[in-house]
Coordinates of C-alpha atoms and ligand atoms in Angstrom, one line a residue:
M752 CA -49.1 12.9 77.8
C753 CA -50.9 14.0 74.5
G754 CA -50.1 16.7 72.1
I755 CA -52.8 19.5 71.5
T756 CA -52.5 22.2 68.6
G757 CA -54.6 25.1 67.3
Y758 CA -54.7 27.5 64.4
I759 CA -56.6 30.7 63.7
G760 CA -55.7 32.8 60.6
F761 CA -56.3 33.0 57.1
Q762 CA -55.0 29.8 55.8
E763 CA -56.8 26.5 55.5
A764 CA -56.5 25.2 59.2
A765 CA -56.6 21.4 58.5
P766 CA -53.2 21.1 56.8
I767 CA -51.4 23.2 59.6
L768 CA -53.1 20.9 62.4
L769 CA -52.0 17.7 60.6
G770 CA -48.5 19.2 60.2
A771 CA -48.2 20.1 63.8
L772 CA -49.7 16.7 65.0
K773 CA -47.0 15.1 63.2
K774 CA -44.2 17.1 65.2
L775 CA -46.3 16.2 68.4
E776 CA -46.9 12.4 67.6
Y777 CA -44.0 11.7 69.9
R778 CA -46.2 12.8 72.8
G779 CA -49.1 10.1 71.9
Y780 CA -49.8 8.1 69.0
D781 CA -53.0 5.7 69.9
S782 CA -55.5 8.1 68.1
A783 CA -55.7 11.5 66.6
G784 CA -58.4 14.2 65.7
V785 CA -59.2 17.8 64.4
A786 CA -62.4 20.0 64.7
V787 CA -62.4 22.4 62.0
L788 CA -64.7 25.6 62.0
G789 CA -66.0 26.9 58.7
R790 CA -69.4 28.2 57.2
G791 CA -70.7 28.3 60.8
Q792 CA -70.2 24.8 61.3
L793 CA -68.0 22.4 63.5
K794 CA -66.4 19.5 61.5
V795 CA -64.7 16.9 63.6
S796 CA -62.9 13.9 62.3
K797 CA -61.0 11.5 64.6
A798 CA -59.9 8.2 64.6
K799 CA -58.1 5.3 66.5
G800 CA -54.5 4.5 65.4
D801 CA -51.7 6.8 64.4
L802 CA -51.8 9.9 62.4
S803 CA -51.6 8.3 59.3
V804 CA -55.3 6.8 59.8
L805 CA -56.6 10.3 60.4
E806 CA -54.6 11.5 57.4
E807 CA -56.1 8.8 55.1
R808 CA -59.7 9.6 56.6
L809 CA -59.2 13.2 55.8
G810 CA -57.4 13.2 52.6
R811 CA -60.6 12.0 51.1
E812 CA -62.5 15.0 52.8
M813 CA -60.4 17.6 54.1
P814 CA -62.5 20.1 56.3
E815 CA -62.7 23.5 55.1
G816 CA -62.2 26.4 57.6
T817 CA -59.6 28.7 58.7
L818 CA -60.0 27.9 62.5
G819 CA -59.3 24.5 64.2
I820 CA -57.9 22.5 67.0
G821 CA -56.2 19.2 66.8
H822 CA -55.1 16.3 69.2
T823 CA -52.8 13.1 69.3
R824 CA -53.7 11.0 72.1
W825 CA -52.1 8.9 74.7
A826 CA -55.0 7.2 76.2
T827 CA -55.2 7.5 80.2
H828 CA -58.9 7.3 80.8
G829 CA -60.8 5.0 78.2
E830 CA -58.9 2.8 75.9
P831 CA -57.8 4.0 72.3
S832 CA -60.9 4.0 70.1
D833 CA -62.8 6.5 67.6
V834 CA -65.2 7.7 70.4
N835 CA -62.8 8.0 73.1
S836 CA -60.5 10.3 70.6
H837 CA -60.6 14.1 71.1
P838 CA -61.9 16.6 69.8
H839 CA -64.9 15.9 72.2
V840 CA -68.0 17.9 71.5
A841 CA -71.2 19.0 73.5
G842 CA -73.7 21.4 71.6
R843 CA -71.6 23.6 69.3
I844 CA -68.5 23.6 71.6
A845 CA -65.3 21.2 70.9
V846 CA -62.5 20.5 73.1
V847 CA -58.9 19.0 73.2
H848 CA -57.2 18.1 76.3
N849 CA -53.6 17.2 77.5
G850 CA -53.6 16.1 81.5
I851 CA -55.8 14.2 83.6
I852 CA -59.1 15.5 85.5
E853 CA -58.7 13.7 88.7
N854 CA -62.3 14.4 90.0
Y855 CA -63.9 13.5 86.6
R856 CA -66.1 10.6 88.2
R857 CA -67.8 13.2 90.6
L858 CA -68.3 15.8 87.7
K859 CA -69.6 12.9 85.7
E860 CA -72.2 12.2 88.1
W861 CA -73.0 16.0 88.7
L862 CA -73.7 16.4 85.0
E863 CA -75.5 12.9 84.4
A864 CA -77.9 14.2 87.2
R865 CA -78.5 17.2 85.0
N866 CA -79.6 15.0 82.0
V867 CA -76.1 15.2 80.2
V868 CA -75.6 12.1 78.2
F869 CA -71.8 11.1 77.8
L870 CA -70.6 9.2 74.8
S871 CA -67.3 8.1 75.9
D872 CA -65.3 6.8 78.7
T873 CA -62.8 9.8 79.1
D874 CA -62.2 12.1 81.6
T875 CA -62.1 14.9 79.0
E876 CA -65.7 14.7 78.3
V877 CA -66.8 16.2 81.4
I878 CA -64.7 19.3 80.4
V879 CA -66.6 20.0 77.2
H880 CA -70.1 19.2 78.8
L881 CA -69.2 21.4 81.9
I882 CA -68.3 24.3 79.5
N883 CA -71.5 23.7 77.4
Y884 CA -73.6 23.5 80.7
H885 CA -72.4 26.9 81.9
Y886 CA -72.6 28.6 78.3
T887 CA -76.5 27.2 77.7
N888 CA -77.5 27.2 81.6
V889 CA -75.7 30.2 83.2
S890 CA -76.7 33.8 82.4
G891 CA -75.2 34.4 79.2
D892 CA -73.2 37.6 79.7
G893 CA -69.7 36.1 80.2
G894 CA -70.3 34.3 77.1
L895 CA -67.9 31.2 76.1
F896 CA -65.0 32.9 78.2
G897 CA -67.4 33.1 81.3
A898 CA -68.4 29.5 80.7
V899 CA -64.9 28.4 80.4
R900 CA -63.7 30.1 83.6
E901 CA -66.9 28.5 85.4
A902 CA -65.9 25.2 84.3
L903 CA -62.3 25.7 85.4
L904 CA -63.5 26.4 88.9
Q905 CA -64.9 22.8 89.1
L906 CA -62.0 20.9 87.7
E907 CA -59.1 19.2 89.5
G908 CA -56.1 17.9 88.2
S909 CA -53.8 18.8 85.2
Y910 CA -55.1 20.5 82.0
A911 CA -53.7 22.1 78.7
L912 CA -57.0 23.0 77.0
A913 CA -58.2 24.3 73.7
V914 CA -62.1 25.1 73.2
V915 CA -63.8 26.5 70.2
S916 CA -67.5 27.1 69.3
A917 CA -69.4 27.3 66.4
D918 CA -71.0 30.5 67.9
F919 CA -67.7 32.3 67.8
P920 CA -66.1 31.7 64.6
D921 CA -63.4 34.3 65.5
R922 CA -61.6 32.8 68.7
I923 CA -59.9 29.9 70.3
I924 CA -59.8 29.9 73.8
A925 CA -56.9 28.0 75.5
V926 CA -55.7 27.6 79.3
R927 CA -53.0 25.5 80.9
K928 CA -52.8 24.2 84.6
D929 CA -49.7 21.7 84.8
S930 CA -49.5 20.9 81.5
P931 CA -47.7 22.8 78.8
L932 CA -49.0 24.9 76.2
I933 CA -47.6 27.4 73.9
V934 CA -48.9 30.3 71.9
G935 CA -47.0 30.9 68.5
L936 CA -47.4 34.6 67.0
G937 CA -48.0 35.1 63.3
K938 CA -48.9 38.0 60.8
G939 CA -52.9 38.0 61.1
E940 CA -52.6 34.3 62.5
Y941 CA -52.1 32.5 65.8
F942 CA -50.8 29.0 66.6
L943 CA -51.1 26.8 69.7
A944 CA -49.4 23.7 70.6
S945 CA -48.3 21.4 73.7
D946 CA -44.6 21.7 72.5
V947 CA -42.6 24.3 70.5
S948 CA -41.5 22.0 68.1
A949 CA -44.9 22.0 66.4
L950 CA -44.6 25.8 65.8
L951 CA -41.3 26.1 64.3
A952 CA -42.4 25.9 60.7
H953 CA -44.7 28.9 61.1
T954 CA -43.1 31.0 63.6
R955 CA -40.2 31.5 66.1
E956 CA -42.1 34.2 68.1
V957 CA -43.7 32.5 71.1
C958 CA -45.7 32.9 74.5
Y959 CA -45.2 30.1 77.0
L960 CA -48.6 30.3 78.9
E961 CA -48.0 30.6 83.0
E962 CA -49.8 28.3 85.2
Q963 CA -53.5 28.9 85.3
E964 CA -53.2 31.5 82.6
I965 CA -55.9 31.8 79.7
T966 CA -55.4 33.2 76.4
V967 CA -58.2 34.3 73.7
L968 CA -56.6 34.0 70.2
Y969 CA -58.3 36.1 67.4
R970 CA -56.9 36.6 64.1
D971 CA -55.4 39.9 64.6
H972 CA -54.5 40.0 68.2
A973 CA -54.4 37.7 71.6
D974 CA -55.8 38.6 75.1
F975 CA -54.0 36.8 77.9
F976 CA -55.4 36.5 81.7
T977 CA -54.5 35.3 84.9
G978 CA -56.4 32.3 86.5
E979 CA -58.4 35.3 88.4
G980 CA -59.6 36.8 85.1
E981 CA -56.8 39.7 85.4
R982 CA -55.7 40.9 82.0
V983 CA -51.9 40.4 81.5
I984 CA -49.4 41.9 78.6
R985 CA -47.4 39.3 77.3
T986 CA -44.1 39.8 75.4
P987 CA -43.3 37.0 73.1
V988 CA -39.8 35.3 73.1
H989 CA -37.8 34.4 70.3
V990 CA -37.0 30.4 69.7
D991 CA -33.8 29.6 67.7
W992 CA -34.2 26.0 68.2
D993 CA -33.8 23.6 65.2
T994 CA -36.9 21.6 64.8
E995 CA -35.4 18.3 65.9
A996 CA -33.8 19.6 69.0
A997 CA -37.2 21.1 70.0
E998 CA -38.8 17.7 69.7
K999 CA -36.7 16.4 72.3
G1000 CA -37.4 19.3 74.3
G1001 CA -34.0 20.7 73.9
F1002 CA -32.5 17.6 75.0
E1003 CA -29.8 15.7 72.7
H1004 CA -31.6 12.3 72.9
F1005 CA -35.1 11.0 74.0
M1006 CA -33.2 9.0 76.8
L1007 CA -32.1 12.1 78.4
K1008 CA -35.1 13.8 77.9
E1009 CA -36.9 10.8 79.6
I1010 CA -34.6 10.6 82.6
H1011 CA -35.3 14.4 83.3
E1012 CA -39.0 13.5 82.9
Q1013 CA -38.7 11.3 86.1
P1014 CA -39.8 13.8 88.7
R1015 CA -43.0 14.7 86.6
A1016 CA -43.6 11.1 85.9
F1017 CA -43.3 10.6 89.6
T1018 CA -46.0 13.4 90.4
D1019 CA -48.4 11.9 87.8
T1020 CA -48.3 8.4 89.2
L1021 CA -48.4 9.4 92.5
R1022 CA -50.9 12.5 92.7
P1023 CA -54.2 10.9 91.6
R1024 CA -53.6 8.1 94.2
L1025 CA -52.2 9.7 97.0
K1026 CA -54.7 11.8 99.0
R1027 CA -53.9 14.4 101.9
S1028 CA -56.9 15.3 104.2
G1029 CA -57.3 19.2 105.5
T1030 CA -55.8 17.5 108.7
G1031 CA -52.7 16.3 107.0
D1032 CA -53.7 12.5 106.9
Y1033 CA -52.8 10.5 104.0
A1034 CA -54.7 7.7 102.3
I1035 CA -54.1 5.9 99.2
D1036 CA -56.8 5.7 96.8
F1037 CA -56.6 3.3 94.0
E1038 CA -59.8 3.9 92.2
E1039 CA -59.0 0.7 90.0
I1040 CA -58.8 -1.7 93.2
S1041 CA -61.2 -1.7 95.8
F1042 CA -59.6 -3.7 98.9
D1043 CA -62.7 -3.6 101.0
E1044 CA -64.9 -5.4 98.3
D1045 CA -62.4 -7.9 97.3
E1046 CA -60.9 -10.3 100.0
T1047 CA -58.2 -11.6 97.7
W1048 CA -56.1 -8.7 98.9
T1049 CA -56.2 -9.4 102.4
T1050 CA -56.3 -13.1 102.4
A1051 CA -53.9 -14.2 99.6
P1052 CA -51.3 -16.5 100.9
R1053 CA -48.6 -15.3 98.3
I1054 CA -48.0 -12.9 95.6
V1055 CA -46.3 -13.9 92.5
I1056 CA -45.0 -11.2 90.2
T1057 CA -43.7 -11.9 86.5
A1058 CA -42.1 -9.7 83.9
C1059 CA -39.2 -9.2 81.6
G1060 CA -36.0 -7.0 81.5
T1061 CA -36.1 -3.8 83.2
A1062 CA -39.9 -4.5 84.4
W1063 CA -38.3 -7.6 86.1
H1064 CA -36.1 -5.6 88.1
A1065 CA -39.0 -3.3 89.0
A1066 CA -40.6 -6.4 90.1
M1067 CA -37.7 -7.6 92.3
V1068 CA -37.9 -4.0 94.0
G1069 CA -41.6 -5.0 94.5
K1070 CA -40.5 -8.2 96.0
Y1071 CA -38.5 -6.3 98.7
A1072 CA -41.2 -3.6 99.3
L1073 CA -44.1 -6.0 99.6
E1074 CA -42.4 -8.5 102.0
H1075 CA -40.9 -5.5 104.0
F1076 CA -44.5 -3.9 104.3
T1077 CA -47.0 -6.4 104.2
R1078 CA -45.0 -9.6 105.3
I1079 CA -46.7 -11.9 102.5
P1080 CA -44.4 -14.0 100.9
V1081 CA -43.5 -12.8 97.5
E1082 CA -42.2 -14.7 94.3
V1083 CA -40.8 -13.1 91.4
D1084 CA -39.7 -14.5 88.0
V1085 CA -38.8 -13.7 84.5
A1086 CA -41.8 -14.6 82.2
S1087 CA -40.0 -16.6 79.9
E1088 CA -39.1 -18.7 82.5
Y1089 CA -42.2 -18.8 84.3
R1090 CA -44.4 -19.5 81.1
Y1091 CA -42.5 -23.0 80.9
R1092 CA -41.6 -23.8 84.5
N1093 CA -43.5 -26.5 86.2
V1094 CA -45.0 -24.2 88.8
V1095 CA -46.8 -24.8 91.9
F1096 CA -50.0 -22.8 91.4
N1097 CA -52.4 -21.5 93.9
P1098 CA -55.5 -19.5 92.4
K1099 CA -55.7 -17.6 95.8
D1100 CA -52.5 -16.1 95.1
I1101 CA -52.2 -12.3 93.9
F1102 CA -50.8 -12.4 90.4
I1103 CA -49.1 -9.1 89.2
V1104 CA -47.7 -8.7 85.7
V1105 CA -45.5 -5.4 85.0
S1106 CA -44.9 -4.1 81.7
Q1107 CA -44.0 -0.8 80.2
S1108 CA -45.7 -1.8 76.8
G1109 CA -48.1 -4.1 78.1
E1110 CA -47.3 -6.3 74.8
T1111 CA -44.2 -8.2 75.4
A1112 CA -44.9 -11.7 74.2
D1113 CA -43.5 -13.6 77.1
T1114 CA -45.2 -11.6 79.5
L1115 CA -48.4 -12.2 78.0
A1116 CA -48.1 -15.7 77.6
A1117 CA -47.2 -16.0 81.5
M1118 CA -50.2 -13.9 82.2
R1119 CA -52.4 -16.2 80.1
F1120 CA -50.9 -19.3 81.5
A1121 CA -52.0 -17.9 85.2
R1122 CA -55.4 -16.6 84.1
K1123 CA -55.8 -20.3 82.8
E1124 CA -55.1 -21.8 86.3
G1125 CA -57.6 -19.7 87.6
A1126 CA -55.5 -16.5 88.8
R1127 CA -56.9 -13.1 89.2
I1128 CA -54.4 -10.7 87.2
L1129 CA -53.3 -7.1 88.1
A1130 CA -51.2 -5.6 85.6
I1131 CA -48.9 -2.6 86.0
T1132 CA -48.4 -1.0 82.7
N1133 CA -47.9 2.5 80.8
V1134 CA -49.9 1.8 78.1
V1135 CA -53.7 2.2 78.4
G1136 CA -55.6 -0.1 75.8
S1137 CA -52.4 -2.3 75.6
T1138 CA -53.0 -6.4 75.3
L1139 CA -52.2 -6.7 78.8
A1140 CA -54.3 -4.0 80.2
R1141 CA -57.3 -5.3 78.3
E1142 CA -56.7 -8.9 79.4
A1143 CA -55.8 -8.3 83.0
D1144 CA -58.6 -8.1 85.8
L1145 CA -57.3 -5.0 87.3
V1146 CA -54.9 -2.4 85.9
L1147 CA -52.7 0.1 87.8
H1148 CA -51.2 2.6 85.4
T1149 CA -48.2 4.2 85.4
W1150 CA -48.4 7.7 84.2
A1151 CA -44.9 8.2 82.6
G1152 CA -46.2 9.4 79.4
P1153 CA -44.7 7.6 76.0
E1154 CA -41.3 6.0 76.4
I1155 CA -39.7 6.5 73.1
A1156 CA -36.1 5.8 74.0
V1157 CA -35.5 1.7 73.8
A1158 CA -33.7 2.0 77.3
S1159 CA -36.5 2.0 79.8
T1160 CA -36.0 4.6 82.6
K1161 CA -38.8 6.6 83.4
A1162 CA -41.4 3.7 83.0
F1163 CA -39.0 1.8 85.4
T1164 CA -39.2 4.4 88.2
S1165 CA -43.0 4.9 87.8
Q1166 CA -43.6 1.1 88.2
L1167 CA -41.8 1.3 91.4
I1168 CA -44.2 3.7 92.4
C1169 CA -47.1 1.6 91.5
L1170 CA -45.4 -1.0 93.7
Y1171 CA -44.5 0.9 96.6
L1172 CA -48.2 2.3 97.0
L1173 CA -49.5 -1.2 96.8
A1174 CA -47.1 -2.5 99.1
L1175 CA -48.0 0.2 101.6
K1176 CA -51.7 -0.2 101.1
L1177 CA -51.8 -3.8 101.5
G1178 CA -49.5 -3.4 104.3
R1179 CA -51.9 -1.0 106.1
A1180 CA -54.8 -3.2 105.4
R1181 CA -53.3 -6.0 106.9
S1182 CA -52.4 -4.1 109.9
R1183 CA -48.8 -4.5 109.3
I1184 CA -48.0 -0.5 109.3
S1185 CA -48.9 1.6 111.9
G1186 CA -50.8 4.8 111.4
N1187 CA -47.7 7.0 112.3
D1188 CA -45.4 5.0 109.9
Y1189 CA -48.1 5.2 107.0
R1190 CA -47.9 8.9 107.3
R1191 CA -44.2 9.1 107.4
Y1192 CA -44.0 6.8 104.4
L1193 CA -46.4 8.5 102.4
A1194 CA -44.9 12.1 103.2
S1195 CA -41.7 10.6 102.1
L1196 CA -43.2 9.4 99.0
E1197 CA -44.6 12.9 98.2
A1198 CA -41.2 14.3 98.5
I1199 CA -39.7 12.1 95.8
P1200 CA -40.6 14.2 92.9
A1201 CA -38.6 17.1 94.3
Q1202 CA -35.7 14.9 95.5
A1203 CA -35.4 13.5 91.8
E1204 CA -35.2 17.1 90.6
E1205 CA -32.4 17.9 92.9
L1206 CA -30.4 14.8 92.1
L1207 CA -30.6 15.5 88.4
A1208 CA -29.2 18.9 89.2
R1209 CA -26.0 16.9 90.1
K1210 CA -25.6 15.2 86.8
E1211 CA -22.2 17.0 85.8
A1212 CA -20.5 15.3 88.6
I1213 CA -21.8 11.8 86.6
Q1214 CA -21.0 13.0 83.3
R1215 CA -17.5 13.7 84.7
F1216 CA -17.2 10.3 86.0
A1217 CA -18.4 8.9 82.9
S1218 CA -15.7 10.8 80.8
R1219 CA -12.6 8.9 82.9
H1220 CA -14.6 5.3 82.8
F1221 CA -16.7 5.1 79.5
N1222 CA -13.9 2.8 78.0
K1223 CA -13.7 0.4 80.8
S1224 CA -13.9 -3.1 79.6
K1225 CA -15.5 -4.5 82.8
V1226 CA -18.1 -2.7 85.1
F1227 CA -19.6 -4.4 87.9
F1228 CA -22.2 -3.3 90.1
M1229 CA -23.0 -4.6 93.4
G1230 CA -25.4 -4.1 96.5
R1231 CA -27.5 -5.7 98.9
Q1232 CA -31.4 -6.1 98.9
F1233 CA -33.2 -3.2 97.2
D1234 CA -29.6 -2.1 96.1
Y1235 CA -29.0 -5.4 94.4
A1236 CA -32.0 -4.9 92.3
V1237 CA -31.0 -1.5 91.3
S1238 CA -27.5 -3.0 90.7
L1239 CA -29.3 -5.2 88.2
E1240 CA -31.1 -2.5 86.4
S1241 CA -28.0 -0.4 86.3
A1242 CA -25.8 -3.2 84.7
L1243 CA -28.4 -3.7 82.2
K1244 CA -28.5 -0.1 81.0
L1245 CA -24.8 -0.2 80.5
K1246 CA -25.3 -3.3 78.4
E1247 CA -27.9 -2.0 76.2
I1248 CA -26.5 1.3 75.5
N1249 CA -22.8 1.2 76.0
Y1250 CA -22.2 -2.4 74.7
T1251 CA -20.0 -2.9 77.8
H1252 CA -19.6 -6.2 79.7
S1253 CA -21.4 -5.1 83.0
E1254 CA -22.7 -7.5 85.5
A1255 CA -24.3 -7.1 88.9
F1256 CA -24.1 -9.2 91.8
A1257 CA -25.5 -9.3 95.1
A1258 CA -22.5 -8.0 97.2
G1259 CA -22.3 -10.9 99.5
E1260 CA -22.0 -13.3 96.5
L1261 CA -18.7 -11.5 95.4
K1262 CA -16.3 -14.2 97.4
H1263 CA -18.2 -16.8 95.9
G1264 CA -16.8 -16.4 92.3
P1265 CA -17.1 -13.1 90.9
I1266 CA -14.2 -11.7 92.7
A1267 CA -12.0 -13.6 90.3
L1268 CA -13.0 -11.1 87.6
M1269 CA -11.5 -8.2 89.5
D1270 CA -8.4 -6.4 88.3
R1271 CA -7.2 -3.0 87.4
D1272 CA -9.5 -2.8 84.2
T1273 CA -12.5 -3.3 86.3
L1274 CA -14.8 -0.5 87.5
A1275 CA -16.8 -1.7 90.6
V1276 CA -19.9 0.4 91.2
T1277 CA -21.4 -0.1 94.9
I1278 CA -25.0 1.3 95.7
A1279 CA -25.2 1.3 99.3
T1280 CA -28.4 2.8 100.8
Q1281 CA -29.4 0.0 103.1
T1282 CA -27.9 1.6 106.5
R1283 CA -28.2 -1.9 108.6
L1284 CA -25.9 -3.4 106.1
F1285 CA -23.3 -0.7 105.6
D1286 CA -20.6 -2.6 107.5
K1287 CA -21.0 -5.8 105.2
T1288 CA -21.1 -3.7 102.1
A1289 CA -17.8 -1.8 103.2
S1290 CA -16.1 -5.0 103.5
N1291 CA -16.9 -5.9 99.7
I1292 CA -15.7 -2.6 98.7
Q1293 CA -12.2 -3.3 100.3
E1294 CA -12.3 -6.5 98.8
V1295 CA -12.7 -5.3 95.4
R1296 CA -10.3 -2.5 95.9
S1297 CA -7.4 -4.5 97.2
R1298 CA -7.7 -6.5 93.5
G1299 CA -6.9 -3.2 91.9
A1300 CA -10.5 -2.1 90.7
S1301 CA -11.5 1.5 90.9
S1302 CA -14.7 2.1 92.7
L1303 CA -17.6 4.5 92.9
V1304 CA -20.1 4.4 95.7
I1305 CA -23.5 5.6 95.5
T1306 CA -25.0 6.6 99.0
W1307 CA -27.0 9.1 100.9
D1308 CA -26.3 12.8 101.2
G1309 CA -24.2 13.1 104.8
E1310 CA -23.4 9.7 104.9
H1311 CA -19.6 9.1 105.2
S1312 CA -18.8 5.6 106.1
F1313 CA -17.2 4.9 102.9
D1314 CA -15.2 8.0 102.1
T1315 CA -11.8 6.3 103.0
I1316 CA -12.3 3.3 101.3
T1317 CA -13.5 4.2 97.8
D1318 CA -11.9 6.5 95.1
E1319 CA -15.3 8.2 94.6
V1320 CA -18.5 8.9 96.3
F1321 CA -21.6 10.0 94.6
R1322 CA -24.4 11.2 97.0
I1323 CA -28.4 11.2 96.6
P1324 CA -31.0 12.9 98.8
K1325 CA -31.9 11.0 101.7
T1326 CA -35.4 9.1 101.8
E1327 CA -36.4 6.0 103.7
D1328 CA -34.0 3.2 102.9
T1329 CA -36.9 1.1 101.4
F1330 CA -37.5 3.8 98.7
S1331 CA -33.9 4.2 97.7
P1332 CA -34.5 2.5 94.2
L1333 CA -36.4 5.7 93.1
L1334 CA -33.5 7.9 93.7
S1335 CA -30.3 5.4 93.5
V1336 CA -31.1 4.1 89.8
I1337 CA -30.9 7.8 88.6
P1338 CA -27.1 8.3 88.5
A1339 CA -26.9 4.6 87.1
Q1340 CA -29.2 5.7 84.1
L1341 CA -27.1 9.0 83.7
F1342 CA -23.8 6.9 83.7
A1343 CA -24.8 4.7 81.1
Y1344 CA -26.2 7.5 78.7
Y1345 CA -23.2 9.5 79.1
C1346 CA -20.9 6.4 78.6
S1347 CA -22.9 5.5 75.3
V1348 CA -22.5 9.2 73.9
L1349 CA -18.8 9.2 74.6
R1350 CA -18.4 6.1 72.9
G1351 CA -20.3 7.5 70.0
N1352 CA -23.3 5.5 70.3
N1353 CA -26.8 6.4 69.6
P1354 CA -28.3 5.7 73.2
D1355 CA -31.9 5.8 71.7
K1356 CA -31.7 3.3 69.3
P1357 CA -29.0 0.5 70.6
R1358 CA -27.8 -2.0 68.1
N1359 CA -29.9 -5.3 68.0
L1360 CA -32.7 -4.2 70.3
A1361 CA -36.3 -3.4 69.9
K1362 CA -38.4 -1.3 72.4
S1363 CA -41.1 -3.8 72.4
V1364 CA -40.3 -7.5 72.2
T1365 CA -43.6 -8.8 70.8
V1366 CA -42.3 -12.3 69.6
E1367 CA -40.6 -15.1 71.7
Ligands
M6R640 O1 -42.7 -3.5 77.6 P1 -42.0 -4.1 78.8 O2 -41.9 -3.4 80.0 O3 -42.8 -5.5 78.8 O4 -40.5 -4.5 78.5 C1 -39.7 -5.3 78.7 C2 -38.2 -5.4 78.3 O5 -38.3 -5.8 77.1 C3 -37.7 -4.1 78.7 O6 -37.8 -3.6 79.5 C4 -36.3 -4.0 78.0 O7 -35.5 -4.8 79.0 C5 -35.7 -2.5 78.1 N1 -35.1 -2.3 76.8 C6 -34.9 -2.1 79.2 O8 -34.3 -0.9 79.0

């Protein structure tokens, strides 16, 4: 997730672009840049670091001109650096981009075969070179617009683009596909941004670009075209949001916004890796990991996963999934324990490290310990260019976009997607999954984003439930196997932002002690998605209810095994039992969020906690 912006009008562009980038910085903050067109020349300034680094650079030499584009980056392809920052330039053309170009390697080879020289490691650079190639080599009658359209035909993936050229000082061309882009209308001026929050200082009249729509912005008017090039008339809509609400996309808090971004994060993490052929066959393609060339994957005797907090809970789910699909023994440990434990190490093990930030001190220390012992390290992280990403041998990125709220939500479920893909790929490579099952599992994964949307539409039921229980002094979560891992994550969410004494138990452990805690002031939430264990779980629910606890069961749509033994049931769309954590954690995230708000807490900034724990 990056932020893009543009301005064309009668005012100096640079300060307007910087103001917009400030509003968009929550979308990405590892580098920023602008291109301003003045006196027939494009002046490009870009810098690694947050916006203040660019501001300082520009402060000394603010580019003059009344047309420009800007970008704030959340690195996906190529680590954060000056050269990988946007805008990218080819000839007299500059481009800013938000999204991922999935076929960029192929396009890069195609362009290199035509003597194009690349400067950066980004996927974006292929876009500007493609446009420049078509502009200079193909018959010029389509001009810049024709060149952009030609280039779009070759792109696969998601993009919001803004394109300027020193040859056309009277226009900005912009287009969107699967990434948001909004045009703001002024008098004698037009604005462009990924998010309406960046436009509100200047105008409240906006046009949200439709899928594949192209716009050409001039100073005195704007033209809109469908992806097929048909001209369309757009009527602006009036926005009366306040600026802060707009940054949160209309949600009250970043946490709620990020919970709702999970369907999108699922798609972004899955789509570049899940390939479906014309015949309906699926394949998992990790560009990052080659199973054929590296026999570690097929011969390793054991997998070790280490992480902290929520990422550790993802690792627990990963253990269940990897053991189920690959039959390789998996060991999971919290990084702070692992680094000081007298571990029995085997350098042939696959060593996986999971971290949203890629900067957690204990997690990095555990990784460095394993590295010293000779292990090859696979990192699963959300942050391109993080210390973990740079030091690991292999990286699987979660494409969740920046997570701002301290309580992790979309990063967790995106980590699960990576771990499931890995488990399936490895299981198939080791012949532990038949071709038919493989297809069925991947089709189920492909359906998860839509199922998560469906689930989020049921959030009012959780809100009502929270309004009855937010003041409970004890909340216990229980479940078996995958449901136990989700219980741990659910209890952590409630501790973090509601400050409730909440604990998670493996349901079978209840009678070995925790049942002594159950009384009328207890809420017991049971996560029940492992069908073969339903009878066992039902007994546990009866045990807690007979001690006076209130009971909520989270289970599948159409499942009625618990109706008569619990106070309430919340149902989630049915998927494979093994994939249940991707969905069953969402009601728990929502429950923690609503309880926190009802108690008057700020869920985005819980007391005593930091987003990233970079000290021991
Ligand atoms: O950035 P990391 O994933 O390494 O962070 C690990 C934990 O600090 C983190 O998951 C923490 O537990 C979150 N606040 C959970 O919501």
